Amino acid sequence: GSGTRRWPAATCVVTGASRGFGRSLARLLAPRLGQGSLLLLLARSETALEELAAELRGTGTDTGIGTGLRVECVAADLGCQQGLRRASAALRELLPAGPPGCLLLVNNAGSLGDISKSFLDLTDPDEINSYFAFNITSALCLTSTALQAFGKQPGSCRTVVNISSLCALKPFKNWTLYCSGKASRDMMFRVLALEEPDVRVLNYAPGPLDTDMQLLARTKTGDPEMCQFFQSLKESGQLIDCIVSAQKLVKLLEEDTFCSGAHVDFYDI
């Protein structure tokens, strides 16, 4: 095709946007968004979000300097009810005010959980419930709220991306919470794809990214073999730069040929 598909007038929502993969993705999306587009960034850290928003304002296409792209930030901890309510209220307020052409929602926010613990160490329901509240409940609530707020408009396109993982398909020692959370999210979004055939749904596994999360993986995983595995990925240069993986996701979205609900891995592309 023409190389870069521009989203002429789009509403984009990225969760976990302040660092790592989410930040890289927001940086790639912003210049592709046409005039009047809305980019909504969600994360816990207000400072990091505001810095990113300031950088991205005025990077939309079809624009002179400094106009064209509206960037809004919502600082909220999606793991607690108050934060999730604030984020949902922001979606309900901002999405109807954005352009009606396209909606792109990227569910990127997520956490590893306490990977020093084995299955048998996970006995505290509060710890487990708070993990799933952040990693599953918030993704479901934000997605349903966003789709409702954006509405079903003739000729509009709606795409929902779940940032998935190989862990959605394959078990890893000490990663009970992470693996079950990722598997649950994949299935949740497959149900969405089935129920809403006019919503494009993608489960994208970005590969082993060079992020703070990977640092945790290779220093905090309780299982020594797993720890060694992650250390060797780092040492042999096999970790993927966030920008490189985010570019693959953008390409997938631009080509728009994926089967709705599919699990697509960085290495498949």
PDB file of C-alpha atoms in Angstrom:
ATOM      1  CA  GLY A   1       0.000   0.000   0.000  1.00  0.00           C
ATOM      2  CA  SER A   2       1.013   3.602   0.512  1.00  0.00           C
ATOM      3  CA  GLY A   3       3.333   2.655   3.372  1.00  0.00           C
ATOM      4  CA  THR A   4       1.596   4.549   6.156  1.00  0.00           C
ATOM      5  CA  ARG A   5      -2.126   4.362   6.627  1.00  0.00           C
ATOM      6  CA  ARG A   6      -3.299   7.562   8.254  1.00  0.00           C
ATOM      7  CA  TRP A   7      -6.211   7.313  10.591  1.00  0.00           C
ATOM      8  CA  PRO A   8      -7.987  10.390   9.214  1.00  0.00           C
ATOM      9  CA  ALA A   9     -10.061  11.234  12.257  1.00  0.00           C
ATOM     10  CA  ALA A  10      -9.597   8.797  15.081  1.00  0.00           C
ATOM     11  CA  THR A  11     -10.062   8.395  18.783  1.00  0.00           C
ATOM     12  CA  CYS A  12      -7.179   6.387  20.254  1.00  0.00           C
ATOM     13  CA  VAL A  13      -6.975   5.151  23.828  1.00  0.00           C
ATOM     14  CA  VAL A  14      -3.779   3.596  25.211  1.00  0.00           C
ATOM     15  CA  THR A  15      -3.565   2.248  28.760  1.00  0.00           C
ATOM     16  CA  GLY A  16      -0.219   1.886  30.511  1.00  0.00           C
ATOM     17  CA  ALA A  17       0.970   4.712  28.282  1.00  0.00           C
ATOM     18  CA  SER A  18       3.585   6.330  30.520  1.00  0.00           C
ATOM     19  CA  ARG A  19       6.456   3.914  29.896  1.00  0.00           C
ATOM     20  CA  GLY A  20       7.637   0.820  28.086  1.00  0.00           C
ATOM     21  CA  PHE A  21       5.543  -0.547  25.233  1.00  0.00           C
ATOM     22  CA  GLY A  22       2.595   1.820  25.794  1.00  0.00           C
ATOM     23  CA  ARG A  23       4.772   4.927  25.512  1.00  0.00           C
ATOM     24  CA  SER A  24       6.516   3.631  22.375  1.00  0.00           C
ATOM     25  CA  LEU A  25       3.153   2.829  20.792  1.00  0.00           C
ATOM     26  CA  ALA A  26       1.704   6.269  21.620  1.00  0.00           C
ATOM     27  CA  ARG A  27       4.761   7.866  19.978  1.00  0.00           C
ATOM     28  CA  LEU A  28       4.174   5.861  16.803  1.00  0.00           C
ATOM     29  CA  LEU A  29       0.419   6.443  16.675  1.00  0.00           C
ATOM     30  CA  ALA A  30       0.463  10.213  17.240  1.00  0.00           C
ATOM     31  CA  PRO A  31       2.022  11.221  13.889  1.00  0.00           C
ATOM     32  CA  ARG A  32      -0.418   8.918  12.053  1.00  0.00           C
ATOM     33  CA  LEU A  33      -3.503  10.570  13.510  1.00  0.00           C
ATOM     34  CA  GLY A  34      -5.245  13.133  11.329  1.00  0.00           C
ATOM     35  CA  GLN A  35      -6.397  16.580  12.321  1.00  0.00           C
ATOM     36  CA  GLY A  36      -9.051  16.660  15.009  1.00  0.00           C
ATOM     37  CA  SER A  37      -8.055  13.240  16.313  1.00  0.00           C
ATOM     38  CA  LEU A  38      -8.100  12.489  20.026  1.00  0.00           C
ATOM     39  CA  LEU A  39      -5.360  10.530  21.777  1.00  0.00           C
ATOM     40  CA  LEU A  40      -6.240   9.522  25.315  1.00  0.00           C
ATOM     41  CA  LEU A  41      -3.373   8.286  27.501  1.00  0.00           C
ATOM     42  CA  LEU A  42      -3.986   6.374  30.721  1.00  0.00           C
ATOM     43  CA  ALA A  43      -1.435   5.372  33.348  1.00  0.00           C
ATOM     44  CA  ARG A  44      -0.698   5.682  37.054  1.00  0.00           C
ATOM     45  CA  SER A  45       2.090   8.255  36.853  1.00  0.00           C
ATOM     46  CA  GLU A  46       0.702  11.732  36.216  1.00  0.00           C
ATOM     47  CA  THR A  47       4.156  13.308  35.733  1.00  0.00           C
ATOM     48  CA  ALA A  48       5.290  10.791  33.118  1.00  0.00           C
ATOM     49  CA  LEU A  49       1.925  11.063  31.312  1.00  0.00           C
ATOM     50  CA  GLU A  50       2.058  14.866  31.180  1.00  0.00           C
ATOM     51  CA  GLU A  51       5.613  14.771  29.797  1.00  0.00           C
ATOM     52  CA  LEU A  52       4.568  12.349  27.064  1.00  0.00           C
ATOM     53  CA  ALA A  53       1.429  14.358  26.240  1.00  0.00           C
ATOM     54  CA  ALA A  54       3.452  17.569  25.937  1.00  0.00           C
ATOM     55  CA  GLU A  55       5.822  15.796  23.535  1.00  0.00           C
ATOM     56  CA  LEU A  56       2.992  14.385  21.402  1.00  0.00           C
ATOM     57  CA  ARG A  57       0.753  17.442  21.122  1.00  0.00           C
ATOM     58  CA  GLY A  58       1.076  18.843  17.651  1.00  0.00           C
ATOM     59  CA  THR A  59       2.517  15.681  16.090  1.00  0.00           C
ATOM     60  CA  GLY A  60      -0.679  14.802  14.224  1.00  0.00           C
ATOM     61  CA  THR A  61      -0.686  14.666  10.415  1.00  0.00           C
ATOM     62  CA  ASP A  62      -2.040  17.339   8.035  1.00  0.00           C
ATOM     63  CA  THR A  63      -0.910  19.982  10.485  1.00  0.00           C
ATOM     64  CA  GLY A  64       1.373  22.901  10.748  1.00  0.00           C
ATOM     65  CA  ILE A  65       3.270  23.149  13.981  1.00  0.00           C
ATOM     66  CA  GLY A  66       1.522  22.554  17.247  1.00  0.00           C
ATOM     67  CA  THR A  67      -2.092  21.985  16.182  1.00  0.00           C
ATOM     68  CA  GLY A  68      -4.265  19.146  15.040  1.00  0.00           C
ATOM     69  CA  LEU A  69      -3.968  16.419  17.639  1.00  0.00           C
ATOM     70  CA  ARG A  70      -5.798  16.614  20.917  1.00  0.00           C
ATOM     71  CA  VAL A  71      -3.956  14.680  23.638  1.00  0.00           C
ATOM     72  CA  GLU A  72      -5.678  14.029  26.958  1.00  0.00           C
ATOM     73  CA  CYS A  73      -4.247  12.288  30.025  1.00  0.00           C
ATOM     74  CA  VAL A  74      -5.969  10.387  32.784  1.00  0.00           C
ATOM     75  CA  ALA A  75      -3.801   9.453  35.750  1.00  0.00           C
ATOM     76  CA  ALA A  76      -5.497   6.560  37.522  1.00  0.00           C
ATOM     77  CA  ASP A  77      -4.566   3.340  39.271  1.00  0.00           C
ATOM     78  CA  LEU A  78      -6.729   0.850  37.370  1.00  0.00           C
ATOM     79  CA  GLY A  79      -6.155  -1.742  40.086  1.00  0.00           C
ATOM     80  CA  CYS A  80      -8.348   0.095  42.593  1.00  0.00           C
ATOM     81  CA  GLN A  81     -12.060   0.776  42.167  1.00  0.00           C
ATOM     82  CA  GLN A  82     -11.702   4.523  42.557  1.00  0.00           C
ATOM     83  CA  GLY A  83      -9.068   4.701  39.807  1.00  0.00           C
ATOM     84  CA  LEU A  84     -11.069   2.476  37.480  1.00  0.00           C
ATOM     85  CA  ARG A  85     -14.171   4.606  38.079  1.00  0.00           C
ATOM     86  CA  ARG A  86     -12.189   7.765  37.259  1.00  0.00           C
ATOM     87  CA  ALA A  87     -10.847   6.235  34.043  1.00  0.00           C
ATOM     88  CA  SER A  88     -14.302   4.979  33.011  1.00  0.00           C
ATOM     89  CA  ALA A  89     -15.845   8.399  33.693  1.00  0.00           C
ATOM     90  CA  ALA A  90     -13.151  10.015  31.523  1.00  0.00           C
ATOM     91  CA  LEU A  91     -13.965   7.626  28.657  1.00  0.00           C
ATOM     92  CA  ARG A  92     -17.677   8.372  28.942  1.00  0.00           C
ATOM     93  CA  GLU A  93     -16.962  12.106  28.901  1.00  0.00           C
ATOM     94  CA  LEU A  94     -14.236  12.286  26.233  1.00  0.00           C
ATOM     95  CA  LEU A  95     -15.159   9.611  23.671  1.00  0.00           C
ATOM     96  CA  PRO A  96     -18.495  11.094  22.547  1.00  0.00           C
ATOM     97  CA  ALA A  97     -16.668  14.442  22.102  1.00  0.00           C
ATOM     98  CA  GLY A  98     -13.991  12.904  19.886  1.00  0.00           C
ATOM     99  CA  PRO A  99     -14.253  12.340  16.123  1.00  0.00           C
ATOM    100  CA  PRO A 100     -16.785   9.649  15.116  1.00  0.00           C
ATOM    101  CA  GLY A 101     -14.614   8.045  12.402  1.00  0.00           C
ATOM    102  CA  CYS A 102     -12.503   5.411  14.124  1.00  0.00           C
ATOM    103  CA  LEU A 103     -11.916   4.067  17.604  1.00  0.00           C
ATOM    104  CA  LEU A 104      -8.674   2.303  18.517  1.00  0.00           C
ATOM    105  CA  LEU A 105      -8.401   1.016  22.080  1.00  0.00           C
ATOM    106  CA  VAL A 106      -5.148  -0.597  23.224  1.00  0.00           C
ATOM    107  CA  ASN A 107      -5.327  -2.502  26.520  1.00  0.00           C
ATOM    108  CA  ASN A 108      -1.647  -2.430  27.415  1.00  0.00           C
ATOM    109  CA  ALA A 109      -1.620  -1.826  31.182  1.00  0.00           C
ATOM    110  CA  GLY A 110      -0.595  -4.919  33.117  1.00  0.00           C
ATOM    111  CA  SER A 111       1.646  -6.270  35.856  1.00  0.00           C
ATOM    112  CA  LEU A 112       3.670  -9.411  36.565  1.00  0.00           C
ATOM    113  CA  GLY A 113       2.463 -10.118  40.072  1.00  0.00           C
ATOM    114  CA  ASP A 114       4.820 -11.434  42.759  1.00  0.00           C
ATOM    115  CA  ILE A 115       6.963 -13.823  40.707  1.00  0.00           C
ATOM    116  CA  SER A 116       9.091 -14.757  43.698  1.00  0.00           C
ATOM    117  CA  LYS A 117       6.134 -16.936  44.727  1.00  0.00           C
ATOM    118  CA  SER A 118       5.316 -20.411  43.494  1.00  0.00           C
ATOM    119  CA  PHE A 119       1.754 -21.674  43.094  1.00  0.00           C
ATOM    120  CA  LEU A 120       1.801 -23.079  46.641  1.00  0.00           C
ATOM    121  CA  ASP A 121       2.854 -19.696  48.076  1.00  0.00           C
ATOM    122  CA  LEU A 122      -0.241 -17.972  46.702  1.00  0.00           C
ATOM    123  CA  THR A 123      -2.620 -18.345  49.630  1.00  0.00           C
ATOM    124  CA  ASP A 124      -3.761 -14.746  50.209  1.00  0.00           C
ATOM    125  CA  PRO A 125      -7.060 -14.038  48.425  1.00  0.00           C
ATOM    126  CA  ASP A 126      -6.552 -10.261  48.698  1.00  0.00           C
ATOM    127  CA  GLU A 127      -3.255 -10.457  46.807  1.00  0.00           C
ATOM    128  CA  ILE A 128      -4.811 -12.646  44.106  1.00  0.00           C
ATOM    129  CA  ASN A 129      -7.987 -10.579  43.795  1.00  0.00           C
ATOM    130  CA  SER A 130      -6.062  -7.321  43.525  1.00  0.00           C
ATOM    131  CA  TYR A 131      -3.912  -8.845  40.762  1.00  0.00           C
ATOM    132  CA  PHE A 132      -6.969  -9.883  38.756  1.00  0.00           C
ATOM    133  CA  ALA A 133      -8.764  -6.588  39.490  1.00  0.00           C
ATOM    134  CA  PHE A 134      -5.964  -4.723  37.725  1.00  0.00           C
ATOM    135  CA  ASN A 135      -5.129  -7.190  34.957  1.00  0.00           C
ATOM    136  CA  ILE A 136      -8.563  -8.532  34.022  1.00  0.00           C
ATOM    137  CA  THR A 137     -11.425  -6.566  35.561  1.00  0.00           C
ATOM    138  CA  SER A 138     -10.087  -3.165  34.497  1.00  0.00           C
ATOM    139  CA  ALA A 139      -9.429  -4.314  30.906  1.00  0.00           C
ATOM    140  CA  LEU A 140     -12.963  -5.687  30.623  1.00  0.00           C
ATOM    141  CA  CYS A 141     -14.636  -2.631  32.179  1.00  0.00           C
ATOM    142  CA  LEU A 142     -12.618  -0.097  30.193  1.00  0.00           C
ATOM    143  CA  THR A 143     -13.238  -1.918  26.929  1.00  0.00           C
ATOM    144  CA  SER A 144     -16.993  -2.282  27.428  1.00  0.00           C
ATOM    145  CA  THR A 145     -17.228   1.342  28.638  1.00  0.00           C
ATOM    146  CA  ALA A 146     -15.208   2.636  25.664  1.00  0.00           C
ATOM    147  CA  LEU A 147     -17.277   0.717  23.105  1.00  0.00           C
ATOM    148  CA  GLN A 148     -20.517   1.942  24.681  1.00  0.00           C
ATOM    149  CA  ALA A 149     -19.317   5.544  24.915  1.00  0.00           C
ATOM    150  CA  PHE A 150     -18.053   5.592  21.325  1.00  0.00           C
ATOM    151  CA  GLY A 151     -21.255   3.980  20.107  1.00  0.00           C
ATOM    152  CA  LYS A 152     -22.145   2.219  16.874  1.00  0.00           C
ATOM    153  CA  GLN A 153     -21.956   4.723  14.073  1.00  0.00           C
ATOM    154  CA  PRO A 154     -22.527   3.843  10.426  1.00  0.00           C
ATOM    155  CA  GLY A 155     -19.250   3.790   8.530  1.00  0.00           C
ATOM    156  CA  SER A 156     -17.102   3.989  11.644  1.00  0.00           C
ATOM    157  CA  CYS A 157     -14.427   1.433  12.471  1.00  0.00           C
ATOM    158  CA  ARG A 158     -13.717   0.118  15.954  1.00  0.00           C
ATOM    159  CA  THR A 159     -10.599  -1.857  16.852  1.00  0.00           C
ATOM    160  CA  VAL A 160      -9.679  -3.278  20.249  1.00  0.00           C
ATOM    161  CA  VAL A 161      -6.169  -4.538  20.956  1.00  0.00           C
ATOM    162  CA  ASN A 162      -5.203  -6.668  23.943  1.00  0.00           C
ATOM    163  CA  ILE A 163      -1.487  -6.709  24.659  1.00  0.00           C
ATOM    164  CA  SER A 164      -1.084 -10.406  25.240  1.00  0.00           C
ATOM    165  CA  SER A 165       1.893 -12.704  25.792  1.00  0.00           C
ATOM    166  CA  LEU A 166       3.276 -16.133  25.022  1.00  0.00           C
ATOM    167  CA  CYS A 167       2.226 -16.688  28.658  1.00  0.00           C
ATOM    168  CA  ALA A 168      -1.414 -16.699  27.514  1.00  0.00           C
ATOM    169  CA  LEU A 169      -0.644 -19.999  25.742  1.00  0.00           C
ATOM    170  CA  LYS A 170       2.215 -21.557  27.692  1.00  0.00           C
ATOM    171  CA  PRO A 171       2.747 -22.071  31.434  1.00  0.00           C
ATOM    172  CA  PHE A 172       5.906 -20.770  33.126  1.00  0.00           C
ATOM    173  CA  LYS A 173       7.047 -21.659  36.635  1.00  0.00           C
ATOM    174  CA  ASN A 174       6.392 -18.989  39.287  1.00  0.00           C
ATOM    175  CA  TRP A 175       4.196 -17.043  36.879  1.00  0.00           C
ATOM    176  CA  THR A 176       0.816 -18.425  38.008  1.00  0.00           C
ATOM    177  CA  LEU A 177      -0.845 -15.016  38.192  1.00  0.00           C
ATOM    178  CA  TYR A 178       0.660 -13.607  35.007  1.00  0.00           C
ATOM    179  CA  CYS A 179      -0.028 -16.702  32.876  1.00  0.00           C
ATOM    180  CA  SER A 180      -3.587 -17.134  34.086  1.00  0.00           C
ATOM    181  CA  GLY A 181      -4.263 -13.402  33.736  1.00  0.00           C
ATOM    182  CA  LYS A 182      -2.986 -13.338  30.149  1.00  0.00           C
ATOM    183  CA  ALA A 183      -4.903 -16.516  29.215  1.00  0.00           C
ATOM    184  CA  SER A 184      -8.062 -15.053  30.710  1.00  0.00           C
ATOM    185  CA  ARG A 185      -7.669 -11.791  28.793  1.00  0.00           C
ATOM    186  CA  ASP A 186      -7.141 -13.586  25.481  1.00  0.00           C
ATOM    187  CA  MET A 187     -10.342 -15.579  25.986  1.00  0.00           C
ATOM    188  CA  MET A 188     -12.268 -12.521  27.133  1.00  0.00           C
ATOM    189  CA  PHE A 189     -11.391 -10.694  23.905  1.00  0.00           C
ATOM    190  CA  ARG A 190     -12.181 -13.765  21.801  1.00  0.00           C
ATOM    191  CA  VAL A 191     -15.697 -13.642  23.250  1.00  0.00           C
ATOM    192  CA  LEU A 192     -15.895  -9.947  22.336  1.00  0.00           C
ATOM    193  CA  ALA A 193     -14.864 -10.791  18.747  1.00  0.00           C
ATOM    194  CA  LEU A 194     -17.633 -13.391  18.592  1.00  0.00           C
ATOM    195  CA  GLU A 195     -20.340 -11.148  20.067  1.00  0.00           C
ATOM    196  CA  GLU A 196     -19.433  -8.009  18.128  1.00  0.00           C
ATOM    197  CA  PRO A 197     -18.509  -8.994  14.559  1.00  0.00           C
ATOM    198  CA  ASP A 198     -18.122  -5.367  13.487  1.00  0.00           C
ATOM    199  CA  VAL A 199     -15.472  -4.726  16.142  1.00  0.00           C
ATOM    200  CA  ARG A 200     -11.955  -5.760  15.078  1.00  0.00           C
ATOM    201  CA  VAL A 201     -10.270  -7.575  17.968  1.00  0.00           C
ATOM    202  CA  LEU A 202      -6.585  -8.467  18.184  1.00  0.00           C
ATOM    203  CA  ASN A 203      -4.602 -10.282  20.881  1.00  0.00           C
ATOM    204  CA  TYR A 204      -1.032  -9.134  20.161  1.00  0.00           C
ATOM    205  CA  ALA A 205       1.913 -10.758  21.956  1.00  0.00           C
ATOM    206  CA  PRO A 206       4.772  -8.237  21.639  1.00  0.00           C
ATOM    207  CA  GLY A 207       7.603 -10.679  22.391  1.00  0.00           C
ATOM    208  CA  PRO A 208      10.190 -10.391  25.192  1.00  0.00           C
ATOM    209  CA  LEU A 209      10.542  -6.612  25.457  1.00  0.00           C
ATOM    210  CA  ASP A 210      13.495  -4.770  26.949  1.00  0.00           C
ATOM    211  CA  THR A 211      11.516  -3.089  29.744  1.00  0.00           C
ATOM    212  CA  ASP A 212      11.342  -2.681  33.519  1.00  0.00           C
ATOM    213  CA  MET A 213       9.089  -5.750  33.528  1.00  0.00           C
ATOM    214  CA  GLN A 214      11.865  -7.841  31.956  1.00  0.00           C
ATOM    215  CA  LEU A 215      14.282  -6.536  34.567  1.00  0.00           C
ATOM    216  CA  LEU A 216      11.896  -7.844  37.222  1.00  0.00           C
ATOM    217  CA  ALA A 217      11.601 -11.165  35.383  1.00  0.00           C
ATOM    218  CA  ARG A 218      15.334 -11.828  35.403  1.00  0.00           C
ATOM    219  CA  THR A 219      15.961 -10.626  38.955  1.00  0.00           C
ATOM    220  CA  LYS A 220      12.856 -11.624  40.920  1.00  0.00           C
ATOM    221  CA  THR A 221      11.595 -14.902  39.443  1.00  0.00           C
ATOM    222  CA  GLY A 222      11.700 -17.527  42.180  1.00  0.00           C
ATOM    223  CA  ASP A 223      12.557 -20.414  39.855  1.00  0.00           C
ATOM    224  CA  PRO A 224      16.335 -20.406  39.141  1.00  0.00           C
ATOM    225  CA  GLU A 225      15.991 -21.909  35.655  1.00  0.00           C
ATOM    226  CA  MET A 226      13.466 -19.254  34.649  1.00  0.00           C
ATOM    227  CA  CYS A 227      15.756 -16.559  36.042  1.00  0.00           C
ATOM    228  CA  GLN A 228      18.664 -17.930  34.027  1.00  0.00           C
ATOM    229  CA  PHE A 229      16.521 -18.085  30.888  1.00  0.00           C
ATOM    230  CA  PHE A 230      15.617 -14.390  31.145  1.00  0.00           C
ATOM    231  CA  GLN A 231      19.200 -13.409  31.961  1.00  0.00           C
ATOM    232  CA  SER A 232      20.412 -15.239  28.859  1.00  0.00           C
ATOM    233  CA  LEU A 233      17.829 -13.423  26.687  1.00  0.00           C
ATOM    234  CA  LYS A 234      19.277 -10.126  27.896  1.00  0.00           C
ATOM    235  CA  GLU A 235      22.922 -11.184  27.566  1.00  0.00           C
ATOM    236  CA  SER A 236      22.515 -12.633  24.074  1.00  0.00           C
ATOM    237  CA  GLY A 237      20.698  -9.524  22.820  1.00  0.00           C
ATOM    238  CA  GLN A 238      17.400 -11.308  22.202  1.00  0.00           C
ATOM    239  CA  LEU A 239      15.221  -8.805  24.034  1.00  0.00           C
ATOM    240  CA  ILE A 240      13.145  -6.702  21.627  1.00  0.00           C
ATOM    241  CA  ASP A 241      13.202  -2.926  21.599  1.00  0.00           C
ATOM    242  CA  CYS A 242       9.699  -1.608  22.387  1.00  0.00           C
ATOM    243  CA  ILE A 243       9.669   0.589  19.274  1.00  0.00           C
ATOM    244  CA  VAL A 244      10.426  -2.399  17.013  1.00  0.00           C
ATOM    245  CA  SER A 245       7.532  -4.415  18.441  1.00  0.00           C
ATOM    246  CA  ALA A 246       5.192  -1.410  18.435  1.00  0.00           C
ATOM    247  CA  GLN A 247       6.033  -0.871  14.738  1.00  0.00           C
ATOM    248  CA  LYS A 248       4.907  -4.438  14.016  1.00  0.00           C
ATOM    249  CA  LEU A 249       1.626  -3.828  15.828  1.00  0.00           C
ATOM    250  CA  VAL A 250       1.006  -0.600  13.896  1.00  0.00           C
ATOM    251  CA  LYS A 251       1.716  -2.473  10.649  1.00  0.00           C
ATOM    252  CA  LEU A 252      -0.811  -5.172  11.634  1.00  0.00           C
ATOM    253  CA  LEU A 253      -3.407  -2.487  12.343  1.00  0.00           C
ATOM    254  CA  GLU A 254      -2.693  -0.644   9.104  1.00  0.00           C
ATOM    255  CA  GLU A 255      -2.899  -3.789   6.963  1.00  0.00           C
ATOM    256  CA  ASP A 256      -6.018  -4.837   8.914  1.00  0.00           C
ATOM    257  CA  THR A 257      -6.029  -8.404   7.555  1.00  0.00           C
ATOM    258  CA  PHE A 258      -5.853 -10.277  10.891  1.00  0.00           C
ATOM    259  CA  CYS A 259      -8.680 -12.592  11.847  1.00  0.00           C
ATOM    260  CA  SER A 260     -10.748 -10.893  14.568  1.00  0.00           C
ATOM    261  CA  GLY A 261     -10.023 -12.416  17.978  1.00  0.00           C
ATOM    262  CA  ALA A 262      -6.744 -13.966  16.788  1.00  0.00           C
ATOM    263  CA  HIS A 263      -3.614 -14.298  18.912  1.00  0.00           C
ATOM    264  CA  VAL A 264      -0.724 -12.919  16.836  1.00  0.00           C
ATOM    265  CA  ASP A 265       2.844 -13.093  18.105  1.00  0.00           C
ATOM    266  CA  PHE A 266       5.687 -10.700  17.246  1.00  0.00           C
ATOM    267  CA  TYR A 267       7.593 -13.677  15.810  1.00  0.00           C
ATOM    268  CA  ASP A 268       4.668 -14.705  13.542  1.00  0.00           C
ATOM    269  CA  ILE A 269       4.911 -11.513  11.526  1.00  0.00           C
TER     270      ILE A 269
END
